[in-house]
mmCIF file of C-alpha atoms and ligand atoms in Angstrom:
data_model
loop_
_atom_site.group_PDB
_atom_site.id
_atom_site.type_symbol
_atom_site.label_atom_id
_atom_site.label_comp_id
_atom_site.label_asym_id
_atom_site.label_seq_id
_atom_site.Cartn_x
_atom_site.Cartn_y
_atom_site.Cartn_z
ATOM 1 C CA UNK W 1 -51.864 -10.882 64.237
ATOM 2 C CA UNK W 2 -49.984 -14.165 63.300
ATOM 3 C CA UNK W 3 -48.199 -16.522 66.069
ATOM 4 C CA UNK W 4 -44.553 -15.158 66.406
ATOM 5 C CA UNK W 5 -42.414 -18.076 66.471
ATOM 6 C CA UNK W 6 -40.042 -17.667 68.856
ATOM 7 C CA UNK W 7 -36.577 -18.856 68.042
ATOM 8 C CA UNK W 8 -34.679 -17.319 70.805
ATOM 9 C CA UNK W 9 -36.866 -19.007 73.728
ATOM 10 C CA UNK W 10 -37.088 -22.650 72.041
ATOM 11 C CA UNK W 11 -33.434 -22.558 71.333
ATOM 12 C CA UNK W 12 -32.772 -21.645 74.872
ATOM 13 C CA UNK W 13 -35.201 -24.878 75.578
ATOM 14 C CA UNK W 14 -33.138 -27.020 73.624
ATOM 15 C CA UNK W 15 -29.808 -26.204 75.158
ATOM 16 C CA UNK W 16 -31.021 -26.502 78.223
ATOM 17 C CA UNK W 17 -32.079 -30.168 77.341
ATOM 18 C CA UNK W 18 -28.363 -30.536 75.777
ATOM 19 C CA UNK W 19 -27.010 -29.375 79.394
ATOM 20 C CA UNK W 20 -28.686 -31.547 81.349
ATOM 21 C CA UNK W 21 -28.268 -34.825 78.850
ATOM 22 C CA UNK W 22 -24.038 -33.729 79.215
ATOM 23 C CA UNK W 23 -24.142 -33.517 82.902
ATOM 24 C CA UNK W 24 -25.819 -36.999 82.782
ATOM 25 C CA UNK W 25 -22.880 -38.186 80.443
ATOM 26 C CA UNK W 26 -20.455 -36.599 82.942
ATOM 27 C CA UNK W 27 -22.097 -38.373 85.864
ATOM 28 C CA UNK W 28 -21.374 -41.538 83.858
ATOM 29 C CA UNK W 29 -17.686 -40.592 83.140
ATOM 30 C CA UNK W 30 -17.902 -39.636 79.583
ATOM 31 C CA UNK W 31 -17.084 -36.170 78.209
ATOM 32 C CA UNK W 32 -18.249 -34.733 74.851
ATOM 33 C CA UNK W 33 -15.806 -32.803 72.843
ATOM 34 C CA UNK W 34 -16.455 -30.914 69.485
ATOM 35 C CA UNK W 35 -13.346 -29.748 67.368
ATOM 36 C CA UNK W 36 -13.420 -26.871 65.580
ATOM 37 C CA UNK W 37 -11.344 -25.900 62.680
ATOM 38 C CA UNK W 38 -11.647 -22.433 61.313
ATOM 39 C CA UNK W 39 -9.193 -21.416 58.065
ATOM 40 C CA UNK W 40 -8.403 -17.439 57.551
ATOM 41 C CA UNK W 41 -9.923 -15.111 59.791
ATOM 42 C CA UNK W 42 -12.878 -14.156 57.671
ATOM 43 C CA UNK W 43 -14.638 -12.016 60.479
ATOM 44 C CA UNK W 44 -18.266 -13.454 60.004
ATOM 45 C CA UNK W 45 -16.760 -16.920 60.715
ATOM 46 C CA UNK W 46 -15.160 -15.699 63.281
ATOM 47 C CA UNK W 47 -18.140 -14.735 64.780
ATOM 48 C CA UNK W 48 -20.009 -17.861 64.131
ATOM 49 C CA UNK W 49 -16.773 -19.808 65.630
ATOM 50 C CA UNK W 50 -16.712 -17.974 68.822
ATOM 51 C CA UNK W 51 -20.627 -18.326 69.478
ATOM 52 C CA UNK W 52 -20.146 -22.109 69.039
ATOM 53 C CA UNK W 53 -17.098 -22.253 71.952
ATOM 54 C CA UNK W 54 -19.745 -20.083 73.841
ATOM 55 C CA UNK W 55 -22.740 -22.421 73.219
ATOM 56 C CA UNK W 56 -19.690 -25.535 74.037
ATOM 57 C CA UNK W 57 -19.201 -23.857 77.140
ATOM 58 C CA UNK W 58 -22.771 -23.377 78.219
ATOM 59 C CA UNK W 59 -23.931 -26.966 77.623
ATOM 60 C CA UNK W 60 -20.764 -28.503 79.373
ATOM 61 C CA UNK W 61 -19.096 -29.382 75.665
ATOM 62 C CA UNK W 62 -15.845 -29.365 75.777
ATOM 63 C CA UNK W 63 -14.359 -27.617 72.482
ATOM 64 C CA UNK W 64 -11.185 -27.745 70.997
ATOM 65 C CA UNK W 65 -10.285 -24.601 68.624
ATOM 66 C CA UNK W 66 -7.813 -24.694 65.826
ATOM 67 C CA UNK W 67 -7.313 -21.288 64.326
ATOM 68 C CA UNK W 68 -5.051 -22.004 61.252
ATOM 69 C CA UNK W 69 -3.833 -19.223 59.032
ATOM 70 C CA UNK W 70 -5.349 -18.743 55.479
ATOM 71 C CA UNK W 71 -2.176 -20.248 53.792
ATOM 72 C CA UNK W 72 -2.770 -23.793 55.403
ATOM 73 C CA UNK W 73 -2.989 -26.531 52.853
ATOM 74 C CA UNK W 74 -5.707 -28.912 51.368
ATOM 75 C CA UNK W 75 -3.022 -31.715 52.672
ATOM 76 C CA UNK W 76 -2.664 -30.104 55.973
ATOM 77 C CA UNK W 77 -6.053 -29.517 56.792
ATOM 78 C CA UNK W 78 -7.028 -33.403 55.483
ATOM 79 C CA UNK W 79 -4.062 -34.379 58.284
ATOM 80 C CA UNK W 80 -5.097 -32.981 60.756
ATOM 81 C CA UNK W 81 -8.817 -34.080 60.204
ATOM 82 C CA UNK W 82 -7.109 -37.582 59.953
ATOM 83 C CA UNK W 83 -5.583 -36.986 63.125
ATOM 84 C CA UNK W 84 -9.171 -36.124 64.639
ATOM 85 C CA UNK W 85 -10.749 -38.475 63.627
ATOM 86 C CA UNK W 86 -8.534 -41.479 64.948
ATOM 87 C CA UNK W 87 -8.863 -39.729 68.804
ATOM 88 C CA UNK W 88 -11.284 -41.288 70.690
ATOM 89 C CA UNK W 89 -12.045 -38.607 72.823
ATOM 90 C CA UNK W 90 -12.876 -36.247 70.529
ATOM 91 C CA UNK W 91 -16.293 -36.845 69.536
ATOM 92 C CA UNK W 92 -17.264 -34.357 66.905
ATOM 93 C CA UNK W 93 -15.320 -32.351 64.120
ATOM 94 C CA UNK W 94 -16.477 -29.264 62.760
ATOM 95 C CA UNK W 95 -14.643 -27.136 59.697
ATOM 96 C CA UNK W 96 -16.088 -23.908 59.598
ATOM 97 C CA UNK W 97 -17.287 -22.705 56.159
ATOM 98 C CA UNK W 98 -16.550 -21.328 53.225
ATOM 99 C CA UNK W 99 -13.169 -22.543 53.151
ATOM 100 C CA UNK W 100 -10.536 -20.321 51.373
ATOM 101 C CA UNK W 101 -10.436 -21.014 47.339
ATOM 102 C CA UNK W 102 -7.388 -23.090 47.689
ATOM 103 C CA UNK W 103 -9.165 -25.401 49.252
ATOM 104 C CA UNK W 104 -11.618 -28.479 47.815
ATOM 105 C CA UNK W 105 -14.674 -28.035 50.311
ATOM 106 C CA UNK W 106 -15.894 -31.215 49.353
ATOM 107 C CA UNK W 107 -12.736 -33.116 49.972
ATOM 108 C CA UNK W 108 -12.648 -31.854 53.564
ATOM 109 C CA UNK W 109 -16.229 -33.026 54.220
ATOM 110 C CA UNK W 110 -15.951 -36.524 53.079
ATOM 111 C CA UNK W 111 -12.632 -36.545 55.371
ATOM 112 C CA UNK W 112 -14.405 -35.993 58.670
ATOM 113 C CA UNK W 113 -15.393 -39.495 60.139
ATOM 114 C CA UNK W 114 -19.374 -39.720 59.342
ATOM 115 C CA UNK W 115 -19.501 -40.871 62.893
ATOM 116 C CA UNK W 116 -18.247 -37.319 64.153
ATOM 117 C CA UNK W 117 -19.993 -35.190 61.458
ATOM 118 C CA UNK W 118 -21.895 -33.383 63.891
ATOM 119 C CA UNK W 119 -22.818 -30.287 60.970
ATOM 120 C CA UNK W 120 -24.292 -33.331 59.157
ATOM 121 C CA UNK W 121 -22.712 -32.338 55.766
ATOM 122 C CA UNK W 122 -20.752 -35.598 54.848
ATOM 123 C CA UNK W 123 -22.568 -37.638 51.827
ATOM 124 C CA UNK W 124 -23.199 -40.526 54.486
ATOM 125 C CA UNK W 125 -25.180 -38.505 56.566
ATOM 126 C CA UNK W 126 -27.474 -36.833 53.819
ATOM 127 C CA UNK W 127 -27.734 -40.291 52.420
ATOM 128 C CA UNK W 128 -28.745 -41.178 55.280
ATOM 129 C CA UNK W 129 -31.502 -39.040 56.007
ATOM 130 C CA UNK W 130 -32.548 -39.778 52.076
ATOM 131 C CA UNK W 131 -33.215 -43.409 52.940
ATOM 132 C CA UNK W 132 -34.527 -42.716 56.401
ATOM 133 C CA UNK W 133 -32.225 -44.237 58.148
ATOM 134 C CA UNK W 134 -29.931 -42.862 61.424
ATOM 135 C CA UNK W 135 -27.500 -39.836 61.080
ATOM 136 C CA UNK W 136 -26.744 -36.748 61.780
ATOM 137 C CA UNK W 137 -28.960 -33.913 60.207
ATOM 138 C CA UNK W 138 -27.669 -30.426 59.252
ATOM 139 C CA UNK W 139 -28.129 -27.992 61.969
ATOM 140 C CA UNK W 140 -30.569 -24.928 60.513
ATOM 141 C CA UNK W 141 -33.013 -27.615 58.880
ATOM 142 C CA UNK W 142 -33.251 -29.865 62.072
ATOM 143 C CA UNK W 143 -33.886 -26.630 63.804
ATOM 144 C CA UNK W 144 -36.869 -25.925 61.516
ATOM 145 C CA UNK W 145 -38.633 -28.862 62.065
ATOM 146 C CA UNK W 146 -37.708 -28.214 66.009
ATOM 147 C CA UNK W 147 -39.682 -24.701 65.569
ATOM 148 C CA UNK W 148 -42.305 -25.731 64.045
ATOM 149 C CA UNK W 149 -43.087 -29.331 66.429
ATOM 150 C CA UNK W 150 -42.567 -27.403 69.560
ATOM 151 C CA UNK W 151 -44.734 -23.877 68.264
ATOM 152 C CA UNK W 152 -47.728 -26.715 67.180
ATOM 153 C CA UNK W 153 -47.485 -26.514 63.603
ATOM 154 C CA UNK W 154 -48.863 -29.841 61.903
ATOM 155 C CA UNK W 155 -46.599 -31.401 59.065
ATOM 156 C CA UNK W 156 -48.166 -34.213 58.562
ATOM 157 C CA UNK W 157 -50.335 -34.030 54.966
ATOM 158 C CA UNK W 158 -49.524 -30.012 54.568
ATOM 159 C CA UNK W 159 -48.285 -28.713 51.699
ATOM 160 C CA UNK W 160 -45.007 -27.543 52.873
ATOM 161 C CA UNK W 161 -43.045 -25.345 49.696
ATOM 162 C CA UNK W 162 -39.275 -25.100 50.037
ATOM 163 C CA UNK W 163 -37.888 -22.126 48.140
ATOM 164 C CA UNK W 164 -33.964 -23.045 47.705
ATOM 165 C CA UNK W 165 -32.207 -25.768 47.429
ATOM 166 C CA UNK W 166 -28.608 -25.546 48.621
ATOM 167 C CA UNK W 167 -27.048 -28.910 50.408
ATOM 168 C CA UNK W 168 -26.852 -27.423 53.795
ATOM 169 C CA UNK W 169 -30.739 -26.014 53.932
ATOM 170 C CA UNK W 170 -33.229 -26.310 50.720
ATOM 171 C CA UNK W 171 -32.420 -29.625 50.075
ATOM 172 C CA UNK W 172 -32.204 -31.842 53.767
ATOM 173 C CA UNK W 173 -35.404 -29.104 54.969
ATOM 174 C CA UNK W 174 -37.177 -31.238 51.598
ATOM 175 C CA UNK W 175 -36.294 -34.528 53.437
ATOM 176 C CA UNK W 176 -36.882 -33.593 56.602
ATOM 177 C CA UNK W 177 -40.485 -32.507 56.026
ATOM 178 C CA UNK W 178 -40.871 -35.300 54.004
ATOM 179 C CA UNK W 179 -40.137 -37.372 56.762
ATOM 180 C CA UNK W 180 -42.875 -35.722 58.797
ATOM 181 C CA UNK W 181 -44.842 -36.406 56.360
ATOM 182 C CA UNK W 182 -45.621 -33.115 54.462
ATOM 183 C CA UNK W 183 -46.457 -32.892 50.626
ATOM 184 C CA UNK W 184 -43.367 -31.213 50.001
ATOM 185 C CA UNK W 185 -42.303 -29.017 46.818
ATOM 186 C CA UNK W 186 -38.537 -27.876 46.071
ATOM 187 C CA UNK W 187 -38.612 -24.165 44.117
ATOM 188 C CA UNK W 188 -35.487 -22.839 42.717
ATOM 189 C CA UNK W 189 -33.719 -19.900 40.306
ATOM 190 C CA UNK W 190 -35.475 -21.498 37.458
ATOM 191 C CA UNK W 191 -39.200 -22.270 38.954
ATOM 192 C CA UNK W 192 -41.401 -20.973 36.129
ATOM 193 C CA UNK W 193 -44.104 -19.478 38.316
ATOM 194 C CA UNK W 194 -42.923 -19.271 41.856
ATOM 195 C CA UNK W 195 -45.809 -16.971 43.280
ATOM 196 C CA UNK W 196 -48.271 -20.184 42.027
ATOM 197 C CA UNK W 197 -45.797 -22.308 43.727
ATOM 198 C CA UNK W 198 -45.434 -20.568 46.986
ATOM 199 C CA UNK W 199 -49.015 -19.753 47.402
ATOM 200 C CA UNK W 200 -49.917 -23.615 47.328
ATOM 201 C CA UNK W 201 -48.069 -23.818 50.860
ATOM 202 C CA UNK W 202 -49.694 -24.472 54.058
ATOM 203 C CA UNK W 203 -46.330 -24.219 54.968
ATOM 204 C CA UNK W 204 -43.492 -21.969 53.498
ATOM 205 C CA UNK W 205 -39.577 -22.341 54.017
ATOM 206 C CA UNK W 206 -37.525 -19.479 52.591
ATOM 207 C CA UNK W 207 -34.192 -20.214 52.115
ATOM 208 C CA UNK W 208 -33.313 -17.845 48.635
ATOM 209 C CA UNK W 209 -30.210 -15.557 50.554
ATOM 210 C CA UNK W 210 -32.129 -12.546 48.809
ATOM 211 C CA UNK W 211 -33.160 -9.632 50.935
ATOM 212 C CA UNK W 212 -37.175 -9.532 51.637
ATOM 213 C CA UNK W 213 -37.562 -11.104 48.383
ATOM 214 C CA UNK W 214 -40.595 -13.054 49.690
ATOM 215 C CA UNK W 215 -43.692 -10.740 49.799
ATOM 216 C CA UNK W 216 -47.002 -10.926 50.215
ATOM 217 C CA UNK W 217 -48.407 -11.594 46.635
ATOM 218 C CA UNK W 218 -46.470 -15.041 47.411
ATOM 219 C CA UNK W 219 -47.867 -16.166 50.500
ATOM 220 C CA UNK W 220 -51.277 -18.103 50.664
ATOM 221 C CA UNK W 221 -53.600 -16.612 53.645
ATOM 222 C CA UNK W 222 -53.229 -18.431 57.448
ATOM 223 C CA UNK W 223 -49.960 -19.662 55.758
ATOM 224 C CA UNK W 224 -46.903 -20.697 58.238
ATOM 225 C CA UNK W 225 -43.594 -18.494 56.922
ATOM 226 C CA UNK W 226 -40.340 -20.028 58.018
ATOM 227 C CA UNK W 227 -37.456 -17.224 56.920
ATOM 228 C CA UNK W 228 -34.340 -19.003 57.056
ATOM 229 C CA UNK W 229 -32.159 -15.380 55.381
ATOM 230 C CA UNK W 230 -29.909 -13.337 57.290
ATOM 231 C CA UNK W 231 -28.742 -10.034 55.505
ATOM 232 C CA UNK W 232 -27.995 -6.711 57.077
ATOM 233 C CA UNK W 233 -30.076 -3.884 55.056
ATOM 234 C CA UNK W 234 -28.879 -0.219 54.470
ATOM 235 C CA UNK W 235 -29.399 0.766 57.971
ATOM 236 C CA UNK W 236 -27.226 -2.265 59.396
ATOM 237 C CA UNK W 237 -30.144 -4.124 60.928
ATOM 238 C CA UNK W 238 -31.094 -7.538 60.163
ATOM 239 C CA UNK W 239 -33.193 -8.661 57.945
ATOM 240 C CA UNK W 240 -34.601 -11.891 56.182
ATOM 241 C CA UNK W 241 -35.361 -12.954 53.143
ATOM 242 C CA UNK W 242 -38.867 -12.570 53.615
ATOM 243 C CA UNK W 243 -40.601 -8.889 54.239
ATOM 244 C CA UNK W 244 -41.584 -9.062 57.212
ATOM 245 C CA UNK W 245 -44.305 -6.413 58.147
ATOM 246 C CA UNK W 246 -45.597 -7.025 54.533
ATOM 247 C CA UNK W 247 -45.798 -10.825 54.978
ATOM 248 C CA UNK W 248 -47.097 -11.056 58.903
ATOM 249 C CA UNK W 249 -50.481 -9.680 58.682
ATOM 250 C CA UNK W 250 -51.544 -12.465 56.155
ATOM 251 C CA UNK W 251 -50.253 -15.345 57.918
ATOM 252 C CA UNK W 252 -51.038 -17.688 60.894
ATOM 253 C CA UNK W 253 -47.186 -17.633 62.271
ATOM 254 C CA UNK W 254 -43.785 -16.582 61.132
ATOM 255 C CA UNK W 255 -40.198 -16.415 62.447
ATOM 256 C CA UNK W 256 -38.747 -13.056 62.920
ATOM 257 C CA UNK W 257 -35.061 -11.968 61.821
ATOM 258 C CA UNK W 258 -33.396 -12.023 64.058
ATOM 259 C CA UNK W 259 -34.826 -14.105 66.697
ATOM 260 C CA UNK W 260 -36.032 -17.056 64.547
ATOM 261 C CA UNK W 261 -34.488 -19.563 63.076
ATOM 262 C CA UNK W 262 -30.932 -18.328 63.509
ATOM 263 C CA UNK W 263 -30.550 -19.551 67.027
ATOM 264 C CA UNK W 264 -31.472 -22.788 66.381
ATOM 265 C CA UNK W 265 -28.994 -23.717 64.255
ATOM 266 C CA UNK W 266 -26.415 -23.672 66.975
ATOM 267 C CA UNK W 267 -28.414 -25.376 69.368
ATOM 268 C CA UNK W 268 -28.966 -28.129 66.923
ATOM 269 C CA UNK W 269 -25.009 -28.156 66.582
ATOM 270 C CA UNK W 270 -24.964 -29.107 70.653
ATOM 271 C CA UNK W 271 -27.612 -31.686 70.140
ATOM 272 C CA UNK W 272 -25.967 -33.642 67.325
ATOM 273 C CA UNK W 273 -22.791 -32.969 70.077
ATOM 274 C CA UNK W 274 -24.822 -34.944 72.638
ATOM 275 C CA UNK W 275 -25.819 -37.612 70.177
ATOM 276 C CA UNK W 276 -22.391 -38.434 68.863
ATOM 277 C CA UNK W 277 -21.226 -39.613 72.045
ATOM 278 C CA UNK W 278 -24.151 -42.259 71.717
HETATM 279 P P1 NDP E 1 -27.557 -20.585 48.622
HETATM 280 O O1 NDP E 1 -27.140 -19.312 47.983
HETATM 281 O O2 NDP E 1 -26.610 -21.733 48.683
HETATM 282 O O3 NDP E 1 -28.903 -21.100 47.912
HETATM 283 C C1 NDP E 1 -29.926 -20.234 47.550
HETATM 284 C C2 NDP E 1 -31.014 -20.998 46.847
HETATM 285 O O4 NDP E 1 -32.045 -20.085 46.517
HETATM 286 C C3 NDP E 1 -30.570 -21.671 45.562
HETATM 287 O O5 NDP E 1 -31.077 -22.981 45.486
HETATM 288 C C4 NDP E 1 -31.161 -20.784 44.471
HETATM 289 O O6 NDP E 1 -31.563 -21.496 43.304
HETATM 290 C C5 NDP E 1 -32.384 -20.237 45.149
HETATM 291 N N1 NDP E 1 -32.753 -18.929 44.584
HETATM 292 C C6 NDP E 1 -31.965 -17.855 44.430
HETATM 293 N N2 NDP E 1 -32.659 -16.846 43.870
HETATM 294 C C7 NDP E 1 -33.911 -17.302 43.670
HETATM 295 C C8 NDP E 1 -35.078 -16.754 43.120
HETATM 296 N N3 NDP E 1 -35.108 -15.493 42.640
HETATM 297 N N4 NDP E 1 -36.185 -17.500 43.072
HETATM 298 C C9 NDP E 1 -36.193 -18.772 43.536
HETATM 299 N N5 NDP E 1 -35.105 -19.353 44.081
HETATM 300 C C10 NDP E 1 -33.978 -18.640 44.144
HETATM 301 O O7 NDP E 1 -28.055 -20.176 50.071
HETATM 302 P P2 NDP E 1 -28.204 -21.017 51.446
HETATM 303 O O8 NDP E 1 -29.199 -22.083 51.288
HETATM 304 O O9 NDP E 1 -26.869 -21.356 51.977
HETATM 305 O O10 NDP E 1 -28.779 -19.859 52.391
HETATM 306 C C11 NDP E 1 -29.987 -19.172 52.109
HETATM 307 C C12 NDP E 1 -30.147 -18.033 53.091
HETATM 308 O O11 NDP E 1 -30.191 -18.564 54.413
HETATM 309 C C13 NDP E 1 -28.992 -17.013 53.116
HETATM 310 O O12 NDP E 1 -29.531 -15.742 53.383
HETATM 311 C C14 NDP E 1 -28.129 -17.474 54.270
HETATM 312 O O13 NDP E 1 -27.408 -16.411 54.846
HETATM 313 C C15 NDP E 1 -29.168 -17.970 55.226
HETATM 314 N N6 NDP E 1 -28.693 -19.015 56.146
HETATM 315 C C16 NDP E 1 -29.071 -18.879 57.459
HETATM 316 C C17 NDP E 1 -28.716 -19.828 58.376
HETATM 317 C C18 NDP E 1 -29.180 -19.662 59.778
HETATM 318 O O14 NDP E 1 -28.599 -20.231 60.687
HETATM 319 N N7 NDP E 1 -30.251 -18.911 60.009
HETATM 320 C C19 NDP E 1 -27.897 -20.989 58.017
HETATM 321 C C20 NDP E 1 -27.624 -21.094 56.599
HETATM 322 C C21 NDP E 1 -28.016 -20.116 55.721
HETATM 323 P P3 NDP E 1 -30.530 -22.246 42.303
HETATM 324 O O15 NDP E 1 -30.150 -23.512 43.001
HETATM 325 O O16 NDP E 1 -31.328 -22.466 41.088
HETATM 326 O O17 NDP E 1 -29.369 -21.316 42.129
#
């Protein structure tokens, strides 16, 4: 049976690191404090919000909510980003996405101060991490690269095959493994052969948002399977976007849904926390 890589456990790692690096801060005098900005009350964001003041409180973070009604303008919500970012003490802004239609999602990124763009979204930061060069790095592909350093993976000269490429995971998980040093290769919607493709990697990144799309017949034996999809199937349990009990028999490791990479996206958010006050 394959190494189950355990999200849940190395997340908790990592926040406990976070903790004890914001205590150290305290002891010095200096608090960390994350804003976060939530438009509508789409349910799942709320969710996602309120885990984030949890994780704040856990780790020591400080966090500021501002719940503003779907109505709020593009000019009101760029204000009050303004405002954020001229306060010293708050040291990193987060919008929670999607935004409603109204409103010009890119606009509000490139508002938020690059030095307090803690989701690691603004174009400074990506090119940033495109030129190698300090910044913050978006949350669920940091968290990746987390999982697989701390579970023993090797990135260095693997083939590493990253199926998506969105701005906030397919694309910085490319430059992030690239960084490590991987051979890395970006498939998309309109990859001519993707089972070819996939079954090159030593190590495979799924991040397609389609339900156990990613099967066997695409997954090269010993391979390491990353599953970055959340989706609730017909019974209302979670699943990925790779099959799970089809894919884990063939391969040497694999993140379960849930329990796998989605914790580590939040804990990533308190790191970056920690590292803005730097
Ligand atoms: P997007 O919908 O933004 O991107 C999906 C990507 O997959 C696109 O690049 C698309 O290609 C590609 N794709 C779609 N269908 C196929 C296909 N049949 N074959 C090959 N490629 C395909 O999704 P995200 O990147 O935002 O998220 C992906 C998944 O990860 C979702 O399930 C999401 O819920 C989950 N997620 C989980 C997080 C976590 O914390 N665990 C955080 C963020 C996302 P093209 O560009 O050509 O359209």
């Amino acid at each position: 049976m394959p190494q189950i890589i355990d999200g849940k456990s190395i997340s908790a790692q990592i926040k406990e690191e976070v903790k004890e690096k914001i205590s150290a801060l305290k002891a010095q005098g200096k608090t960390v404090t994350l804003a976060v900005i939530q438009v509508g009350a789409d349910p799942a964001s709320s969710v996602y919000v309120g885990n984030k003041k949890k994780a704040c409180a856990y780790v020591g973070i400080e966090s500021l909510a501002y719940e503003l009604p779907e109505e709020t303008t593009q000019e009101e919500l760029l204000s009050l980003i303004g405002n954020l970012n001229r306060k010293e003490e708050v040291n990193g802004i987060l919008v929670q996405l999607p935004l409603p239609k109204h409103i010009d999602e890119d606009a509000v990124i490139r508002a938020i101060d690059a030095g307090k763009d803690v989701d690691g979204f603004h174009p400074q930061s990506v090119g940033a991490l495109c030129i190698g060069q300090p910044g913050f790095v978006s949350c669920t592909p940091a968290g990746i690269i987390e999982l697989l350093k701390r579970s023993g993976v090797e990135i260095a000269g693997k083939e590493c095959v990253v199926v998506g490429r969105s701005n906030i995971v397919g694309k910085p998980m490319a430059l992030l493994l690239l960084r490590e040093n991987g051979t890395v290769t970006v498939a998309h919607s309109k990859t001519a052969d993707l089972k070819e493709v996939t079954k090159r990697a030593d190590i495979l990144i799924v991040a397609v948002g389609k339900p156990k799309m990613i099967t066997r017949d695409y997954v090269k034996e010993g391979a390491v399977v990353i599953d970055v999809g959340i989706h609730r199937n017909e019974n209302n349990k979670l699943c990925g976007d790779v099959d799970y009990d089809d894919v884990a028999p063939v391969c040497s490791a694999i993140t379960p849904v849930p329990g796998g990479v989605g914790p580590m996206t939040i804990a990533m958010l308190m790191y970056n926390c920690a590292e803005a006050v730097k």
